[in-house]
C-alpha atoms as a PDB file:
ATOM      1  CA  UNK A   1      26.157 -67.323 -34.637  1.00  0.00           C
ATOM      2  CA  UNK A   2      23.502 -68.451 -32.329  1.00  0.00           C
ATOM      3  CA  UNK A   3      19.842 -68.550 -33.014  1.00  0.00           C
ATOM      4  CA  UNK A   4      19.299 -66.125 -29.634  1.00  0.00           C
ATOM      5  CA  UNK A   5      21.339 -63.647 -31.133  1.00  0.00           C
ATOM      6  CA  UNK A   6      20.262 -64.131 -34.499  1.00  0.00           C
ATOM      7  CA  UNK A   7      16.802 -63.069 -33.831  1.00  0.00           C
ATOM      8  CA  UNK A   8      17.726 -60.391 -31.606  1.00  0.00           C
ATOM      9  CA  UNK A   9      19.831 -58.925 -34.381  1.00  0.00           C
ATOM     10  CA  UNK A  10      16.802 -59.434 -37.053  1.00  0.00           C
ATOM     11  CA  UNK A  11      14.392 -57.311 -33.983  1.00  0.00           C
ATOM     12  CA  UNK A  12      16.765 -54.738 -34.020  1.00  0.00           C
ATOM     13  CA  UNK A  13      17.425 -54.184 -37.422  1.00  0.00           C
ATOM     14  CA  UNK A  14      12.674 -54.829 -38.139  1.00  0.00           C
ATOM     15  CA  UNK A  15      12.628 -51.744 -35.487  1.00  0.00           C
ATOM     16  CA  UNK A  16      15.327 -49.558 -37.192  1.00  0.00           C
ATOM     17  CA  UNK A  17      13.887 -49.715 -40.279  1.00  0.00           C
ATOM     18  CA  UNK A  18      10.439 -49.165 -38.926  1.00  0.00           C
ATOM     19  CA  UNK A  19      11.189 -46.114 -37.429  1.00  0.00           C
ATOM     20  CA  UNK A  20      13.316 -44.920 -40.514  1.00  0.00           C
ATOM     21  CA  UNK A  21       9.775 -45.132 -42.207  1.00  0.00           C
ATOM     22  CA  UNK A  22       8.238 -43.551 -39.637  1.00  0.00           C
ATOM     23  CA  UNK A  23      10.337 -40.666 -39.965  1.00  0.00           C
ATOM     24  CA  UNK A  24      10.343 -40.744 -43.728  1.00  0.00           C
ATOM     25  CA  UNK A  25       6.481 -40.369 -43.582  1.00  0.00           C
ATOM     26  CA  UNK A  26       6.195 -37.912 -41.199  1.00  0.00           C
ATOM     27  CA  UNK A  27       9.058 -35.819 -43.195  1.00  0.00           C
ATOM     28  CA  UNK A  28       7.357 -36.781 -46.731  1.00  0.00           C
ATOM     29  CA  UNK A  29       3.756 -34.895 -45.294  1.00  0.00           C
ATOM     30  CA  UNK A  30       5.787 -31.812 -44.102  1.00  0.00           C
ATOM     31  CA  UNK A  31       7.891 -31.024 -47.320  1.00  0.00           C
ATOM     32  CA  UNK A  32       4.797 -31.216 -49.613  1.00  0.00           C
ATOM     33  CA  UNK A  33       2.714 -29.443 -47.125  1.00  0.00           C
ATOM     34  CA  UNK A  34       5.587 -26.838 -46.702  1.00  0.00           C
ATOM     35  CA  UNK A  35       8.331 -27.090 -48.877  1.00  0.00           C
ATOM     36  CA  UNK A  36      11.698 -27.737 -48.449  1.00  0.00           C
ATOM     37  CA  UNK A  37      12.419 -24.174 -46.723  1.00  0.00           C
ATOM     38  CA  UNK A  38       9.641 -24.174 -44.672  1.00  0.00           C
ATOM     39  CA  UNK A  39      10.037 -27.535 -42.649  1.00  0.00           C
ATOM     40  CA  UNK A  40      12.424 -27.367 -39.593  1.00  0.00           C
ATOM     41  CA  UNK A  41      14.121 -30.198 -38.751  1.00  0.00           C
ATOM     42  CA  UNK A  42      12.105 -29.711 -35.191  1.00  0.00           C
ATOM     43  CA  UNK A  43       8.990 -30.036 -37.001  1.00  0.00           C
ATOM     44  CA  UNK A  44       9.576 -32.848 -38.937  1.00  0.00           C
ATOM     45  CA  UNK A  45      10.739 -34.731 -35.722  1.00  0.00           C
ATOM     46  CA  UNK A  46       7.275 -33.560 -34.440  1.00  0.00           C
ATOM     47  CA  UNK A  47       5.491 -34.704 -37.230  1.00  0.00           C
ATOM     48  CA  UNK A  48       7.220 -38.074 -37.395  1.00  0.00           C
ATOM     49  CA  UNK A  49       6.176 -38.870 -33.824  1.00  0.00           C
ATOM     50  CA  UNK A  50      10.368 -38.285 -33.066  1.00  0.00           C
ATOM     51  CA  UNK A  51      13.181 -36.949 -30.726  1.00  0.00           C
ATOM     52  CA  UNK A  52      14.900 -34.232 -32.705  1.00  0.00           C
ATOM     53  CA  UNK A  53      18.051 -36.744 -31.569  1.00  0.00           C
ATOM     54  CA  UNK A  54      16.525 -39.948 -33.066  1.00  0.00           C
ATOM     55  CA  UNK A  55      15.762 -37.675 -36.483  1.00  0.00           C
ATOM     56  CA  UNK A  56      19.731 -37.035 -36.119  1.00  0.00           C
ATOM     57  CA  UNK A  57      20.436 -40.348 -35.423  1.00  0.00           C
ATOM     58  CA  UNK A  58      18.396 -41.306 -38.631  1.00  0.00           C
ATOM     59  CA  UNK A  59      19.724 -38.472 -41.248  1.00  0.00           C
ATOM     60  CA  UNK A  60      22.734 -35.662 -40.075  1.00  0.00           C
ATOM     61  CA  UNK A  61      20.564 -32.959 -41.875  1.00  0.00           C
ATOM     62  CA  UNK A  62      17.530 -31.933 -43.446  1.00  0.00           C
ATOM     63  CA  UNK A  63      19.394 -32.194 -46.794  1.00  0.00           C
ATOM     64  CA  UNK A  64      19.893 -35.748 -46.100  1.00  0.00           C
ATOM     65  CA  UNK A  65      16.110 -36.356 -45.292  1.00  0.00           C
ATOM     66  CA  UNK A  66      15.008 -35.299 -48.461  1.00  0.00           C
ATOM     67  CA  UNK A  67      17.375 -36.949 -51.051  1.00  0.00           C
ATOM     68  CA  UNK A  68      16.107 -40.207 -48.557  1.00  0.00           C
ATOM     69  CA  UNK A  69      12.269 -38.610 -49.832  1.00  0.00           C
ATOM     70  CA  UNK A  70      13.019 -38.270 -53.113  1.00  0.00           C
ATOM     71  CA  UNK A  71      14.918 -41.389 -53.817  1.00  0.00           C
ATOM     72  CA  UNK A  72      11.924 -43.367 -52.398  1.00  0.00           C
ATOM     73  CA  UNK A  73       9.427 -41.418 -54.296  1.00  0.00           C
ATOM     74  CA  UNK A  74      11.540 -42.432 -57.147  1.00  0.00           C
ATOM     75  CA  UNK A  75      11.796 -45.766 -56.451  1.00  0.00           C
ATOM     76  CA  UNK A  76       8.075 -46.130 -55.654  1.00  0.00           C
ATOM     77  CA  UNK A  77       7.215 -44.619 -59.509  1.00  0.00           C
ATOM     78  CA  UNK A  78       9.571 -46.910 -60.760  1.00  0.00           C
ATOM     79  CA  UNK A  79       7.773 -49.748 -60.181  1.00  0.00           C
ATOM     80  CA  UNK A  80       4.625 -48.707 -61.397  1.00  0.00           C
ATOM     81  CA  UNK A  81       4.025 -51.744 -63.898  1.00  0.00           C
ATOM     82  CA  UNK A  82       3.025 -50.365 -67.311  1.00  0.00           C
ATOM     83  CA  UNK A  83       1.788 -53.205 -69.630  1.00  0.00           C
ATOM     84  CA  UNK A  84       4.531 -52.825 -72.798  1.00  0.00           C
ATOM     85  CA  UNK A  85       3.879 -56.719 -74.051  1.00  0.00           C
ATOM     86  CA  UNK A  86       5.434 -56.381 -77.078  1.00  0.00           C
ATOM     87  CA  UNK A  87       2.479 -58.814 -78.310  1.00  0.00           C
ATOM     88  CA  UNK A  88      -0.040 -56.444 -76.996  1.00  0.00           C
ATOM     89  CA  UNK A  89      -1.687 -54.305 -80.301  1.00  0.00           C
ATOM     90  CA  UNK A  90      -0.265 -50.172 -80.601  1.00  0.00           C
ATOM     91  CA  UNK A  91      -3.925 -48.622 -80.049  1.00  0.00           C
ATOM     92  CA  UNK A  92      -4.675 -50.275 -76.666  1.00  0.00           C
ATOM     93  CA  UNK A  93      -1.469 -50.051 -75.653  1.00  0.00           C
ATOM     94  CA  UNK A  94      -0.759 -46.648 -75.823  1.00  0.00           C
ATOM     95  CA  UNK A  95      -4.945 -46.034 -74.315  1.00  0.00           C
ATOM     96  CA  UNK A  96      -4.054 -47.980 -71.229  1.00  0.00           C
ATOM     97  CA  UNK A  97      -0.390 -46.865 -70.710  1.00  0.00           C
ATOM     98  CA  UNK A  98      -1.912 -43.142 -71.005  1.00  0.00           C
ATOM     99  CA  UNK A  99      -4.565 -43.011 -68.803  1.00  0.00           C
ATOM    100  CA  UNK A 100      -2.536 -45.216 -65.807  1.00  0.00           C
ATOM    101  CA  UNK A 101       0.353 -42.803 -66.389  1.00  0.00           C
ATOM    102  CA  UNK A 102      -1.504 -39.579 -66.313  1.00  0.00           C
ATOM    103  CA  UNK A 103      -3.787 -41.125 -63.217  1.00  0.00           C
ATOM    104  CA  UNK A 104       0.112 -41.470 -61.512  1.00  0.00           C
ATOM    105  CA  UNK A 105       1.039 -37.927 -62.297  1.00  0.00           C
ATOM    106  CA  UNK A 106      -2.340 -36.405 -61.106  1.00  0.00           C
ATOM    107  CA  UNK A 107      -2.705 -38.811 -57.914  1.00  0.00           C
ATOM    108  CA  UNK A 108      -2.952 -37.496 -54.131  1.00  0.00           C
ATOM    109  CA  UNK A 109       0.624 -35.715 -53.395  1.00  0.00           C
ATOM    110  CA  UNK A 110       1.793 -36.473 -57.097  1.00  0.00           C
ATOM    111  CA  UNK A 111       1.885 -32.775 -57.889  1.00  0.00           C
ATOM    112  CA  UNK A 112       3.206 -31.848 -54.564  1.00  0.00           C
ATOM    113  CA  UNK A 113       6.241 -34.535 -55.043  1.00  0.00           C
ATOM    114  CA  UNK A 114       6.902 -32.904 -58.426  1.00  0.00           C
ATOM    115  CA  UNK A 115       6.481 -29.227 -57.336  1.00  0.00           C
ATOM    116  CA  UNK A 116       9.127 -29.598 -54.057  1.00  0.00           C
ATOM    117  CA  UNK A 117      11.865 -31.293 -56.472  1.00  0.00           C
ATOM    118  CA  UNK A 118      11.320 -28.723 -58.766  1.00  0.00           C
ATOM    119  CA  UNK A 119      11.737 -25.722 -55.868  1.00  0.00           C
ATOM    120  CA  UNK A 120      14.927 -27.596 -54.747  1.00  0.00           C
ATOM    121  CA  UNK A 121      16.573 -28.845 -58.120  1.00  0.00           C
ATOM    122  CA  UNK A 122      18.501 -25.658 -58.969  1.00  0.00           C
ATOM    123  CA  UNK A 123      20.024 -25.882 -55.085  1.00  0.00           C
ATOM    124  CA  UNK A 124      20.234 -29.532 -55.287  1.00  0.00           C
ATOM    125  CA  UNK A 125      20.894 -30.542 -58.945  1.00  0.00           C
ATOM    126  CA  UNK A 126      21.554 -34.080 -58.575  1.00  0.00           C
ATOM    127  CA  UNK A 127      18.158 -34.665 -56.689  1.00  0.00           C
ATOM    128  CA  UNK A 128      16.862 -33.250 -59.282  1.00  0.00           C
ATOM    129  CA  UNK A 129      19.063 -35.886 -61.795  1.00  0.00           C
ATOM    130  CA  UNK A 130      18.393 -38.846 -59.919  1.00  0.00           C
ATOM    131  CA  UNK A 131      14.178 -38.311 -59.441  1.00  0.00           C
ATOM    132  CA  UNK A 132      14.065 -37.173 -63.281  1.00  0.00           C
ATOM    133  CA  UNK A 133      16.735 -40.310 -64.605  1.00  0.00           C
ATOM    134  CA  UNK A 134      14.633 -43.023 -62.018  1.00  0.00           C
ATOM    135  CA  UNK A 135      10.967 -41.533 -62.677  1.00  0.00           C
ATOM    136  CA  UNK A 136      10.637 -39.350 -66.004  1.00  0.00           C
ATOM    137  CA  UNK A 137      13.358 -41.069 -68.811  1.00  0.00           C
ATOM    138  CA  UNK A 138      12.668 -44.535 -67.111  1.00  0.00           C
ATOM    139  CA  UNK A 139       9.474 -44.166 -68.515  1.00  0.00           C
ATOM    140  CA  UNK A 140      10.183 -42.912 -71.494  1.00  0.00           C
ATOM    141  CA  UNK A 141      12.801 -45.293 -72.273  1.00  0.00           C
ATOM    142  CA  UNK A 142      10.100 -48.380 -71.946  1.00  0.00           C
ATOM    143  CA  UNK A 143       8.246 -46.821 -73.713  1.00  0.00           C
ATOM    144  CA  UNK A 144      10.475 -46.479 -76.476  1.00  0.00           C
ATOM    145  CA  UNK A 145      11.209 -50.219 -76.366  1.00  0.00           C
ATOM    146  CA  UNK A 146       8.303 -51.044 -76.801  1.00  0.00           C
ATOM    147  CA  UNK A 147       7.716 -48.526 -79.893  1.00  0.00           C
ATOM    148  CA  UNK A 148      10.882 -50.394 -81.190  1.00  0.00           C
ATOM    149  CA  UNK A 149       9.548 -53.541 -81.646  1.00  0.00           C
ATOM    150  CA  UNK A 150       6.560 -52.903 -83.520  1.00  0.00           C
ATOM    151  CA  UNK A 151       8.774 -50.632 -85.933  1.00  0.00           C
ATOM    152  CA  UNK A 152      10.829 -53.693 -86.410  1.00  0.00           C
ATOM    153  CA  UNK A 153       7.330 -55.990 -86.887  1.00  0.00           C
ATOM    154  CA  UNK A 154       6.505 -52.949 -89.827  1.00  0.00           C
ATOM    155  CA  UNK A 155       3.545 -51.461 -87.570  1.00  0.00           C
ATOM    156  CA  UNK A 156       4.650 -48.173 -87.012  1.00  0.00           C
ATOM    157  CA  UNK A 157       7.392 -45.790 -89.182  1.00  0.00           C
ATOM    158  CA  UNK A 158       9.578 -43.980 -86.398  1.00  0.00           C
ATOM    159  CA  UNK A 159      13.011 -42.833 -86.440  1.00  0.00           C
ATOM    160  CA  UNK A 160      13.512 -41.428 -83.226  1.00  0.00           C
ATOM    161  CA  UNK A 161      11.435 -43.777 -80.814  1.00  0.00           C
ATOM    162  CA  UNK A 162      12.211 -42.153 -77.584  1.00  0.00           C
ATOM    163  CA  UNK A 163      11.471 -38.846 -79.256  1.00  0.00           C
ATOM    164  CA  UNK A 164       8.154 -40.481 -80.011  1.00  0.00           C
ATOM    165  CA  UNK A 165       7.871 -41.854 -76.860  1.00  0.00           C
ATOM    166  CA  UNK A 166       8.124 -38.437 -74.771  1.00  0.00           C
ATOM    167  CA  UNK A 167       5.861 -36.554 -77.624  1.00  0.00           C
ATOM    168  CA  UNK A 168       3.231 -39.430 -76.648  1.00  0.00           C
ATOM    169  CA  UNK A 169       3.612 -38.783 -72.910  1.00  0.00           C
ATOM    170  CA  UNK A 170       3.131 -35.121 -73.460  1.00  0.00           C
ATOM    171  CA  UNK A 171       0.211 -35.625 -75.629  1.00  0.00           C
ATOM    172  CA  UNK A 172      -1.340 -37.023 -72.890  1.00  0.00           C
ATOM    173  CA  UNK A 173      -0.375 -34.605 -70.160  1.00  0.00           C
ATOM    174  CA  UNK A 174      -2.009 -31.784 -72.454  1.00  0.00           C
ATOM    175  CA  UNK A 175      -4.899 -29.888 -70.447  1.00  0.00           C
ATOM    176  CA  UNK A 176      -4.484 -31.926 -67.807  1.00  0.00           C
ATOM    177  CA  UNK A 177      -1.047 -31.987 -66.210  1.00  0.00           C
ATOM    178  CA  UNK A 178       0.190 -28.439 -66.126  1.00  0.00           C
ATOM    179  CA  UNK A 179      -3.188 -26.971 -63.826  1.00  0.00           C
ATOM    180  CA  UNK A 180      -3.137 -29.493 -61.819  1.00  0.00           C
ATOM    181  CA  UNK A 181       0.157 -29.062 -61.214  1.00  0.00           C
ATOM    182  CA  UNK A 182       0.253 -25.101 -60.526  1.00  0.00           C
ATOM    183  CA  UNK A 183      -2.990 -26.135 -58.309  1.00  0.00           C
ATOM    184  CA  UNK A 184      -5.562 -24.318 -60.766  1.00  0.00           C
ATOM    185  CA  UNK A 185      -7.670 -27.484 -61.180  1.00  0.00           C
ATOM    186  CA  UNK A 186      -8.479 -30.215 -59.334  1.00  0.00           C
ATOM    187  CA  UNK A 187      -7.550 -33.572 -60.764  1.00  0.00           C
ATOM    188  CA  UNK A 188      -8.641 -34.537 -63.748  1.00  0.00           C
ATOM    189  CA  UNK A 189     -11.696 -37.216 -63.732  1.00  0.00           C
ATOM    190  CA  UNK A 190     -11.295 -40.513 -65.067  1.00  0.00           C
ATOM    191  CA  UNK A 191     -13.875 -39.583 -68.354  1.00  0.00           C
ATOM    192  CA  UNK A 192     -11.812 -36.319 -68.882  1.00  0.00           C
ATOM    193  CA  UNK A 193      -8.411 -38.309 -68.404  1.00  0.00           C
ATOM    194  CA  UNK A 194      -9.652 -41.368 -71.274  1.00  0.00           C
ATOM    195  CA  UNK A 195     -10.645 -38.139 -73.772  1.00  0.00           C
ATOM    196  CA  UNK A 196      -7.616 -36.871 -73.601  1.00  0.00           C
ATOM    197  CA  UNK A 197      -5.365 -40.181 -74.417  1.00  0.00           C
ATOM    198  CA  UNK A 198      -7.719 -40.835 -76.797  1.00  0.00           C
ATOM    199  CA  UNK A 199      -7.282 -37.830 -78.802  1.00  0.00           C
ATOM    200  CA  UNK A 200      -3.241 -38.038 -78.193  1.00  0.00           C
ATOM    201  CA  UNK A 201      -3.536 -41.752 -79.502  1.00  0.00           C
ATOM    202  CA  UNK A 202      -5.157 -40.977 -82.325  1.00  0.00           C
ATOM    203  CA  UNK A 203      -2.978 -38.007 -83.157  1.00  0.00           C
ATOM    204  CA  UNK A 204       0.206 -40.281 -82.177  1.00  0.00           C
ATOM    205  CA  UNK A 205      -0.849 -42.972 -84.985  1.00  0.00           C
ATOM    206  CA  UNK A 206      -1.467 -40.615 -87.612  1.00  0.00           C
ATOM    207  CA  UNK A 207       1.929 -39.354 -87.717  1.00  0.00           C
ATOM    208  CA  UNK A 208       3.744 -42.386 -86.917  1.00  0.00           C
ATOM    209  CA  UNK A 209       1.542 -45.548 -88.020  1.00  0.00           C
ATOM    210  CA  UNK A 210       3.676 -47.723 -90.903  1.00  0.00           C
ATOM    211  CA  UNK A 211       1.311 -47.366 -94.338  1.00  0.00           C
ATOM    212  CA  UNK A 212       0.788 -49.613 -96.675  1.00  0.00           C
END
């Protein structure tokens, strides 16, 4: 193939998946500002700066558009990097992991994300699936390797660790998660955020810390 063509090829493909953003972002604003109901496919074409024929080009219905939303959102939490080291000691471990993961959930648009799958899930079930399997147990499951290892170096005593790992992650979502969430607080500050993890780690290790 040509170098010419080669380049024009790479143009076209930059600007298709520049505008596929673009509409992705202007979609992503509506849906958490409206919900999955109340955007029209003509107003999210507005609000992505599009011809209601380019949004068509882009995604043959609104249904489309938001499994494109959610699987991005998805992928986006997914690479949040948690430091599991399994070198790293249990106490500061769990702190950090706690505070970065409840500073995800309670971020700008994080309780919207989780509030419009939630609306749709019953309608849409394997949205639902796929945000919960890529965002939620992905999370739990490294977390539950990591718990693994230090049962096997005879620091902690669990049986179940991804039982233990989800009881730790809702430890930490306690007082803080569930108002934000239904909009009945604001979200949470950083001091309020490191009380709470602390109390959930300390709670965490003494049911589950290996004695002597």
């Amino acid at each position: 193939m040509p170098a010419s063509t080669r380049a024009t090829l790479s143009l076209v493909a930059d600007e298709d998946s520049s505008k596929r953003r673009q509409i992705l972002d202007g979609a992503r604003k509506l849906f958490l500002d409206l919900g999955f109901d109340g955007a029209s496919m003509g107003e999210i074409a507005r609000a992505a700066g599009v011809s209601k024929g380019t949004l068509y080009v882009y995604f043959a219905d609104k249904s489309r558009l938001f499994e494109a939303i959610v699987e991005q959102e998805s992928l986006e939490q997914g690479k949040v990097a948690f430091n599991f080291d399994p070198a790293r000691d249990v106490t500061t471990t769990l702190m950090d992991f706690g505070q970065a993961y409840i500073q995800l959930l309670c971020r700008p648009g994080g309780g919207s994300a989780t509030r419009t799958v939630m609306a749709i899930a019953e309608r849409m079930p394997e949205v639902g699936r796929r945000f919960y399997e890529n965002v939620v147990a992905l999370t739990i499951r490294r977390l539950a390797d990591y718990l693994e290892a230090h049962v096997a170096a005879g620091d902690l005593a669990i049986e179940d660790c991804e039982l233990a790992a989800t009881q730790f992650m809702q430890m930490c979502q306690a007082s803080l998660f569930m108002p934000f969430l239904f909009q009945a607080a604001p979200a949470p500050s950083a001091e309020r955020i490191a009380q709470v993890v602390q109390s959930a780690t300390r709670m965490f290790l003494a049911g589950y810390r290996a004695r002597a």
